[in-house]
Coordinates of C-alpha atoms in Angstrom, one line a residue:
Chain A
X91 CA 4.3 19.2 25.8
X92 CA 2.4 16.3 24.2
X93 CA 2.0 16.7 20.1
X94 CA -1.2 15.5 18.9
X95 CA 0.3 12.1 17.7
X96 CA 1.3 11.5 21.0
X97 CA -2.3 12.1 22.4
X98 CA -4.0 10.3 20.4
X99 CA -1.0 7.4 21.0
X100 CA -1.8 7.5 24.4
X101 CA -5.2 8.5 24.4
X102 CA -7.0 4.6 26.0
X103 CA -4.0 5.3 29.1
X104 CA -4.5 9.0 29.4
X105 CA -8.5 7.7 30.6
X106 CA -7.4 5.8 33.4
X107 CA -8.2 8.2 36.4
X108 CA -5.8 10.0 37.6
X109 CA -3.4 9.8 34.9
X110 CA -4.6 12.5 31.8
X111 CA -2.2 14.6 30.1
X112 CA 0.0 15.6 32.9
X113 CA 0.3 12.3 33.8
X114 CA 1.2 11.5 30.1
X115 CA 3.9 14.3 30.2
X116 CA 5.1 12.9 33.4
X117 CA 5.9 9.4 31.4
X118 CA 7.5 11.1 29.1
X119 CA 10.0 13.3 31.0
X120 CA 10.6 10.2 33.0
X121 CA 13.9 8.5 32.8
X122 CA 14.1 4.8 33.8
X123 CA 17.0 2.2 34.4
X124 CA 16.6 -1.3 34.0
X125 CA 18.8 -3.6 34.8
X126 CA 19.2 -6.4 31.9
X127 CA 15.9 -7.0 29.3
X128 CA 15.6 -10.8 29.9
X129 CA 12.7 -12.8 30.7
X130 CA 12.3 -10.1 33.3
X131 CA 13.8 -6.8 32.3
X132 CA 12.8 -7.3 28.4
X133 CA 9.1 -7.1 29.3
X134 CA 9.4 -3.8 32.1
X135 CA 10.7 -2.2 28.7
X136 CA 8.7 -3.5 26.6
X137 CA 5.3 -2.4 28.9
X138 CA 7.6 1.0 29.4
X139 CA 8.2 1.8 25.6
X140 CA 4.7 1.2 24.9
X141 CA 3.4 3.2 28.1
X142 CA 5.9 6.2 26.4
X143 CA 8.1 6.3 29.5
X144 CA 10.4 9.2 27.7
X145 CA 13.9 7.9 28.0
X146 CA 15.2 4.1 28.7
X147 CA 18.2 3.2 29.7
X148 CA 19.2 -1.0 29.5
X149 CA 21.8 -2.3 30.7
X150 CA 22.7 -5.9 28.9
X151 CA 25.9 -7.8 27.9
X152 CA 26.5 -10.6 25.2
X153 CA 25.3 -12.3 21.9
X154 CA 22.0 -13.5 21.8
X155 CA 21.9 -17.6 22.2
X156 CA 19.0 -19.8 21.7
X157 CA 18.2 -20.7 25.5
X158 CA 17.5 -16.8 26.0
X159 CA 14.2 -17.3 23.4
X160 CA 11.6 -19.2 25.5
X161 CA 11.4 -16.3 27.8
X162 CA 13.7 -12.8 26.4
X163 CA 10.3 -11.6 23.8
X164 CA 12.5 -8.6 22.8
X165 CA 15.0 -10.8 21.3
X166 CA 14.3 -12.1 17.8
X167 CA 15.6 -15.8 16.3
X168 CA 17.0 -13.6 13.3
X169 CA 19.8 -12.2 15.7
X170 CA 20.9 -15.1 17.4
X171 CA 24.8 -15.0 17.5
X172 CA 24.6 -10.9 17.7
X173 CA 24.9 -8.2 20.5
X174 CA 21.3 -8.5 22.6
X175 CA 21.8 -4.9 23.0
X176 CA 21.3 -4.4 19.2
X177 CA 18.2 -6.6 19.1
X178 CA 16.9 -4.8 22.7
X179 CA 17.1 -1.7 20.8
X180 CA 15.7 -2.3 17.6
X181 CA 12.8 -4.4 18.8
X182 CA 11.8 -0.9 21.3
X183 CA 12.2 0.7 18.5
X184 CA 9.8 -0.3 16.4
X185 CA 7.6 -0.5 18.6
X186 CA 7.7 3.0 20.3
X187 CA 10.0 5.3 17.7
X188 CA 9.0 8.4 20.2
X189 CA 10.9 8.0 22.8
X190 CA 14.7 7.7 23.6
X191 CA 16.7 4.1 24.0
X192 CA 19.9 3.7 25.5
X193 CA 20.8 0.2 25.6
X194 CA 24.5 -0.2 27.1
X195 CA 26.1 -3.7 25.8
X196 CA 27.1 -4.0 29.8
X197 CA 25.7 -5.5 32.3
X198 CA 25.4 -3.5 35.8
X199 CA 28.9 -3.5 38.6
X200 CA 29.8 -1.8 40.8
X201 CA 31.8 0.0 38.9
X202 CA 29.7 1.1 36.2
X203 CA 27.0 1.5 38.9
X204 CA 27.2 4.9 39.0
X205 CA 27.2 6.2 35.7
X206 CA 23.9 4.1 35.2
X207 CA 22.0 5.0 38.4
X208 CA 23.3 8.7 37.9
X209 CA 20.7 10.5 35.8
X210 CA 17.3 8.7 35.9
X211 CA 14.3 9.0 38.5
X212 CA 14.1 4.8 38.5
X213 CA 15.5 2.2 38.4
X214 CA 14.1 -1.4 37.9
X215 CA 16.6 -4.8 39.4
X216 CA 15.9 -7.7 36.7
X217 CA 19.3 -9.3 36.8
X218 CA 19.9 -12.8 37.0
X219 CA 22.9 -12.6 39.4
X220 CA 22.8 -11.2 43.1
X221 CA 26.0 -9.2 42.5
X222 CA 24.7 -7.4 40.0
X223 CA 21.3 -7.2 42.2
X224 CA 23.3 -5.7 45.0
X225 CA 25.5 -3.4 43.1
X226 CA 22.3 -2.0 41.9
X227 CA 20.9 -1.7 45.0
X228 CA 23.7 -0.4 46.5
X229 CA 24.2 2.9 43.9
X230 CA 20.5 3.5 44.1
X231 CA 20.4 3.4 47.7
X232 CA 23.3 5.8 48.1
X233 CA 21.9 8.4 45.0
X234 CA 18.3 8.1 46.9
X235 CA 16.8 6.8 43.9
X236 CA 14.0 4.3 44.5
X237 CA 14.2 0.7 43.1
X238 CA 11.9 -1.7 42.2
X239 CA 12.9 -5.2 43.1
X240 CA 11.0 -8.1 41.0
X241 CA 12.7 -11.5 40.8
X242 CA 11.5 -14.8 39.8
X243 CA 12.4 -18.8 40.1
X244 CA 10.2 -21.2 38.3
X245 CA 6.3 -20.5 39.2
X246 CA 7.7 -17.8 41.9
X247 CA 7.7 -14.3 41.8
X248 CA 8.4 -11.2 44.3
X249 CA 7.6 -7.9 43.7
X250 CA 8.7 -4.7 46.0
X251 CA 9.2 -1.1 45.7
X252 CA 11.7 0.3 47.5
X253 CA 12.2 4.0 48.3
X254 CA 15.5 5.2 50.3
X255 CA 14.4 7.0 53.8
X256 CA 11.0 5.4 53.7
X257 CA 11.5 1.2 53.3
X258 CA 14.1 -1.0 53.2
X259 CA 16.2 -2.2 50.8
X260 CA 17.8 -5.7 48.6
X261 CA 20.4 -6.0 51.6
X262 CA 17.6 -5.2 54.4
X263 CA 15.5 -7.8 52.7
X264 CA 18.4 -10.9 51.6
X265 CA 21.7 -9.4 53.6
X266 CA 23.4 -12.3 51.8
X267 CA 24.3 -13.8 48.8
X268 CA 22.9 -17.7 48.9
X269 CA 26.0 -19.5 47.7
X270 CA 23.4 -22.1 46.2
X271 CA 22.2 -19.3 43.8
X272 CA 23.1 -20.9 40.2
X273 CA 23.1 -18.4 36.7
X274 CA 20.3 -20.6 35.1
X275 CA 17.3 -21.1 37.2
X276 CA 13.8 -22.8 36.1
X277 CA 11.4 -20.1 33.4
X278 CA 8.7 -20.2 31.7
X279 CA 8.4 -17.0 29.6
X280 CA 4.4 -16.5 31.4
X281 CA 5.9 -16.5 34.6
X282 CA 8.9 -14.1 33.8
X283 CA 6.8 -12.2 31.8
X284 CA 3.6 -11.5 34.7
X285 CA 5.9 -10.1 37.3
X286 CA 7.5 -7.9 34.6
X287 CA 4.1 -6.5 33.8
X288 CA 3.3 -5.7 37.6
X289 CA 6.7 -4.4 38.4
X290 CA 6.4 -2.3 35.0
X291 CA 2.4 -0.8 36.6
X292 CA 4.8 -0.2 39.8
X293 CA 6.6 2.1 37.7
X294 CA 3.8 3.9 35.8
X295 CA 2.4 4.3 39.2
X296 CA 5.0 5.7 40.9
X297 CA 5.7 7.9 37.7
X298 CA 2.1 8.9 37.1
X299 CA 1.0 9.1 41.3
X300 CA -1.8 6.7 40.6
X301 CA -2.4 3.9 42.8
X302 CA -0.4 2.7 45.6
X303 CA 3.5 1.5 45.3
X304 CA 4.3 -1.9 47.2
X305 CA 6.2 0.6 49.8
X306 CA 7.3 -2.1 52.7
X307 CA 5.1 -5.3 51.4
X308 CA 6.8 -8.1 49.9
X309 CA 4.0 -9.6 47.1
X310 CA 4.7 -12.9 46.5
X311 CA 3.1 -14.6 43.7
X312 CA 3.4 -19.0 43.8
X313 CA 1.6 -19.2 39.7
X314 CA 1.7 -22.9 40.3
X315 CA -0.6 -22.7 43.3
X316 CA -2.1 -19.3 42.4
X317 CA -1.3 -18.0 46.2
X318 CA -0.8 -14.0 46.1
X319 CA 0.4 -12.9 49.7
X320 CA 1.7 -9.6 50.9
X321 CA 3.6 -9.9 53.6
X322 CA 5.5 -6.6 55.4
X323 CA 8.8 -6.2 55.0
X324 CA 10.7 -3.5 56.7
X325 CA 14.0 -1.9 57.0
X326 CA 17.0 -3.8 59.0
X327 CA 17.9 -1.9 62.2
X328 CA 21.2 -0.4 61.5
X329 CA 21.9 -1.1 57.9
X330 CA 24.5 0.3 56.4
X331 CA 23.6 0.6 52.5
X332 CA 20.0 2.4 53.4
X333 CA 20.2 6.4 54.1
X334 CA 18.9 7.7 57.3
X335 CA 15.2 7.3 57.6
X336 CA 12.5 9.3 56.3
X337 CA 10.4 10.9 59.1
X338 CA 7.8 11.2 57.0
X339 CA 7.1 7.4 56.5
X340 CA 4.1 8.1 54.6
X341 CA 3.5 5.2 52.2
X342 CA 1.4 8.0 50.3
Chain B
X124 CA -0.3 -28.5 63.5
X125 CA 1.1 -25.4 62.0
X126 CA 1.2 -25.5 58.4
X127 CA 4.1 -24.5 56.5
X128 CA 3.5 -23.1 52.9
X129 CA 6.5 -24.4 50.3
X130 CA 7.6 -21.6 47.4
X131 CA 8.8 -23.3 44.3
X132 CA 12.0 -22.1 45.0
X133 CA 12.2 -25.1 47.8
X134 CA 9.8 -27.1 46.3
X135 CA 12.2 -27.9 43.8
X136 CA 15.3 -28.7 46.2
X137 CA 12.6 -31.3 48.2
X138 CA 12.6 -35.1 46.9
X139 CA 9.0 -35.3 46.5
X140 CA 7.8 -31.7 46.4
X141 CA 4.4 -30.5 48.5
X142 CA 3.5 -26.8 48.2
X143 CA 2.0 -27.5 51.8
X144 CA 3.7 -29.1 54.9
X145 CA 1.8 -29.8 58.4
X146 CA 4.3 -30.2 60.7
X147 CA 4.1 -30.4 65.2
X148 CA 5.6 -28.1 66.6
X149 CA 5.0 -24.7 69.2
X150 CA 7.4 -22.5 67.4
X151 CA 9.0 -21.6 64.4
X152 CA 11.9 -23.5 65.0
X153 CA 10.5 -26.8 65.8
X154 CA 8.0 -26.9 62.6
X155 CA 11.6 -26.3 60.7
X156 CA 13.4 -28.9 62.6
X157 CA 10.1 -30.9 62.0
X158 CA 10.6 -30.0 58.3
X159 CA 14.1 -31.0 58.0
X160 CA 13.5 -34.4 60.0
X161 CA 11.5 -35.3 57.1
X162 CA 13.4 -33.3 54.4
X163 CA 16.8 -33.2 55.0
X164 CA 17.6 -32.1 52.0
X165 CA 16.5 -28.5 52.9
X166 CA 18.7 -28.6 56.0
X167 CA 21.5 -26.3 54.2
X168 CA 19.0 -23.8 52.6
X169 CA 17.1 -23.2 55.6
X170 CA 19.9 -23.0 58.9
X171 CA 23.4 -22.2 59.0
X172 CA 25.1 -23.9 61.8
X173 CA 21.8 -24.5 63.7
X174 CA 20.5 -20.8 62.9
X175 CA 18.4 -19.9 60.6
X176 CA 20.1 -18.5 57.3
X177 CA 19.8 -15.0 57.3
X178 CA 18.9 -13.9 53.9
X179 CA 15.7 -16.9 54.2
X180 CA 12.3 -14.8 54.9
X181 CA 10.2 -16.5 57.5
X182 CA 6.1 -14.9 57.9
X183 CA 3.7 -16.2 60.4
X184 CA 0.3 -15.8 59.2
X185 CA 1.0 -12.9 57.3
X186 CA 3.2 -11.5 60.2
X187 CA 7.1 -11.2 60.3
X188 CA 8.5 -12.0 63.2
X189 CA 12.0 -9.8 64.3
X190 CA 14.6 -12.3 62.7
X191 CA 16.4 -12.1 66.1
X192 CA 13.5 -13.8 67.4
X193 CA 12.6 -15.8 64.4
X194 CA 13.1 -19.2 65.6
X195 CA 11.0 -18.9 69.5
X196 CA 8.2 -16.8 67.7
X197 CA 4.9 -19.5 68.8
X198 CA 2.4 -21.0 66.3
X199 CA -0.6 -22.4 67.0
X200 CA -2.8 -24.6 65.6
X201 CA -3.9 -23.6 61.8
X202 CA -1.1 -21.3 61.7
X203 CA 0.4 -20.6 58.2
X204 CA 4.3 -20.3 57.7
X205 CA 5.8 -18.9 55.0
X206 CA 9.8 -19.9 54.0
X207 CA 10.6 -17.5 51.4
X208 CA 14.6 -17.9 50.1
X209 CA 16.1 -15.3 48.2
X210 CA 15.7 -15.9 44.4
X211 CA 17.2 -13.7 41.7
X212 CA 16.0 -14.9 38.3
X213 CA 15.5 -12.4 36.2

């Protein structure tokens, strides 16, 4: 059940049609993974927290440095040289003291993999590394939990939503690790930052059942040219990380 | 000519960048060899021993070919190519 604070909280959101109080209580009984808070991930949480999305789980490792602040807004100068996950949390925090943050000073493996996809309905891919990416993909493919795929590399940006049984997945999309994939890559901040806000309405979407997911369309977003394409993308015959199709292939 | 549309993720591997490309060409492949003649600097990112590299994303006017069938899929005059590599930043 909502209180009153939390209705009047969410009270301009709970008018977009469609959404309402149920649609409110579904945000908060939601629980969400995301997979690092940089550039990316830090802005799906922060749009999340603020949204009241009711439990967040972040996955981040390391000490804040001074390269991560052109782009990482949850980070703050005052904690360069600590844990990230310490800033991550206390920066949600303030801003949204309502609902519950879990910030794990790890990043996501295969190993760990499972403990992190294990309980929550969602999980969101913001890591910098295609390991990582993959091992993501990999647990949420195999728990049937749908991921939302939203990478970026200078002015470019791809958004996706993928849904076990009914799309693809990472490995139906990039079956391979580029070898010529490097840790630091070219970021503004405004780029980072606008695919994290669509992939974050992705979420409340799927969470809320407004709108229409990116089920099996690749958006790709060039900000330097302003070109915005979707393009289909489908699921690789014989893959072995998706689970056996969906008949239903509704993109409802 | 076929155009080909350049992401920023190749832009920035090409000596002097063009978000836009017109190359000759009847197919998929030859507008990427075409590519490559003039930019060989993107030969590594976009084949792998004279295929094309599995985890690059090829759409032809808004259409994905099969990636079997990638390379012989025909363009046509005016036709728009998109190369999209894999990125990961995050």
């Amino acid at each position: 059940m909502l209180t009153d604070f939390e209705k009047e909280r969410y009270s301009w959101q709970m008018d977009v049609p469609g959404v309402g109080e149920a649609g409110q209580e579904r945000l908060k009984q939601a629980r969400v993974l995301i997979s690092r808070a940089g550039g990316v991930g830090g802005l799906v949480a922060f749009q999340l927290a603020a949204a009241g999305v009711g439990t967040l789980r972040i996955a981040h490792a390391g000490n804040l440095k001074p390269a991560d602040l052109n782009r990482q807004l949850l980070m703050t100068h005052d904690h360069l040289g600590r844990l990230r996950a310490d800033c991550i949390h206390q920066t949600l925090s303030d801003l949204n003291p309502l609902i519950e943050i879990e910030v794990i000073p790890e990043n996501l493996s295969a190993e760990n993999a499972p403990r992190l996809v294990g309980d929550v309905d969602l999980v969101i891919d913001c890591a910098p590394l295609f390991p990582e990416r993959f091992a993501m993909n990999d647990e949420a493919m195999r728990q049937g939990k749908p991921m939302i795929e939203c990478p970026m590399y200078d002015s470019d940006a791809y958004l996706t939503f993928f849904q076990p049984g009914r799309t693809g997945c990472l490995r139906c999309l990039h079956p391979e690790t580029p070898p010529e994939w490097k840790r630091r890559f070219p970021v503004f901040g405004a780029v980072s930052g606008t695919v994290a806000c669509m992939a974050a309405y992705e979420a409340i979407k799927h969470i809320t059942g407004i709108g229409t997911n990116l089920r099996n369309t690749l958006l790709h977003c060039d900000l330097a040219t302003m070109r915005f394409r979707r393009l289909p993308i489908e699921r690789r015959a014989n893959c072995p990380y998706c689970p056996p199709a969906d008949e239903r292939r509704s993109d409802a | 000519m076929p155009k080909l549309i350049i992401p920023a993720a190749l832009r920035g591997r090409m000596n002097h960048p063009q978000d836009e490309v017109e190359v000759p060409g009847t197919t998929v492949g030859d507008a990427l060899r075409a590519l490559t003649k003039d930019h060989p600097e993107l030969q590594d990112i976009l084949f792998v021993d004279d295929q094309l590299h599995p985890s690059l994303r090829i759409f032809v006017d808004d259409q994905a070919p099969a990636p079997e069938q990638c390379l012989a899929t025909t363009v046509k005059e005016g036709s728009e190519v998109v190369l999209l590599p894999p990125i990961a930043g995050g």
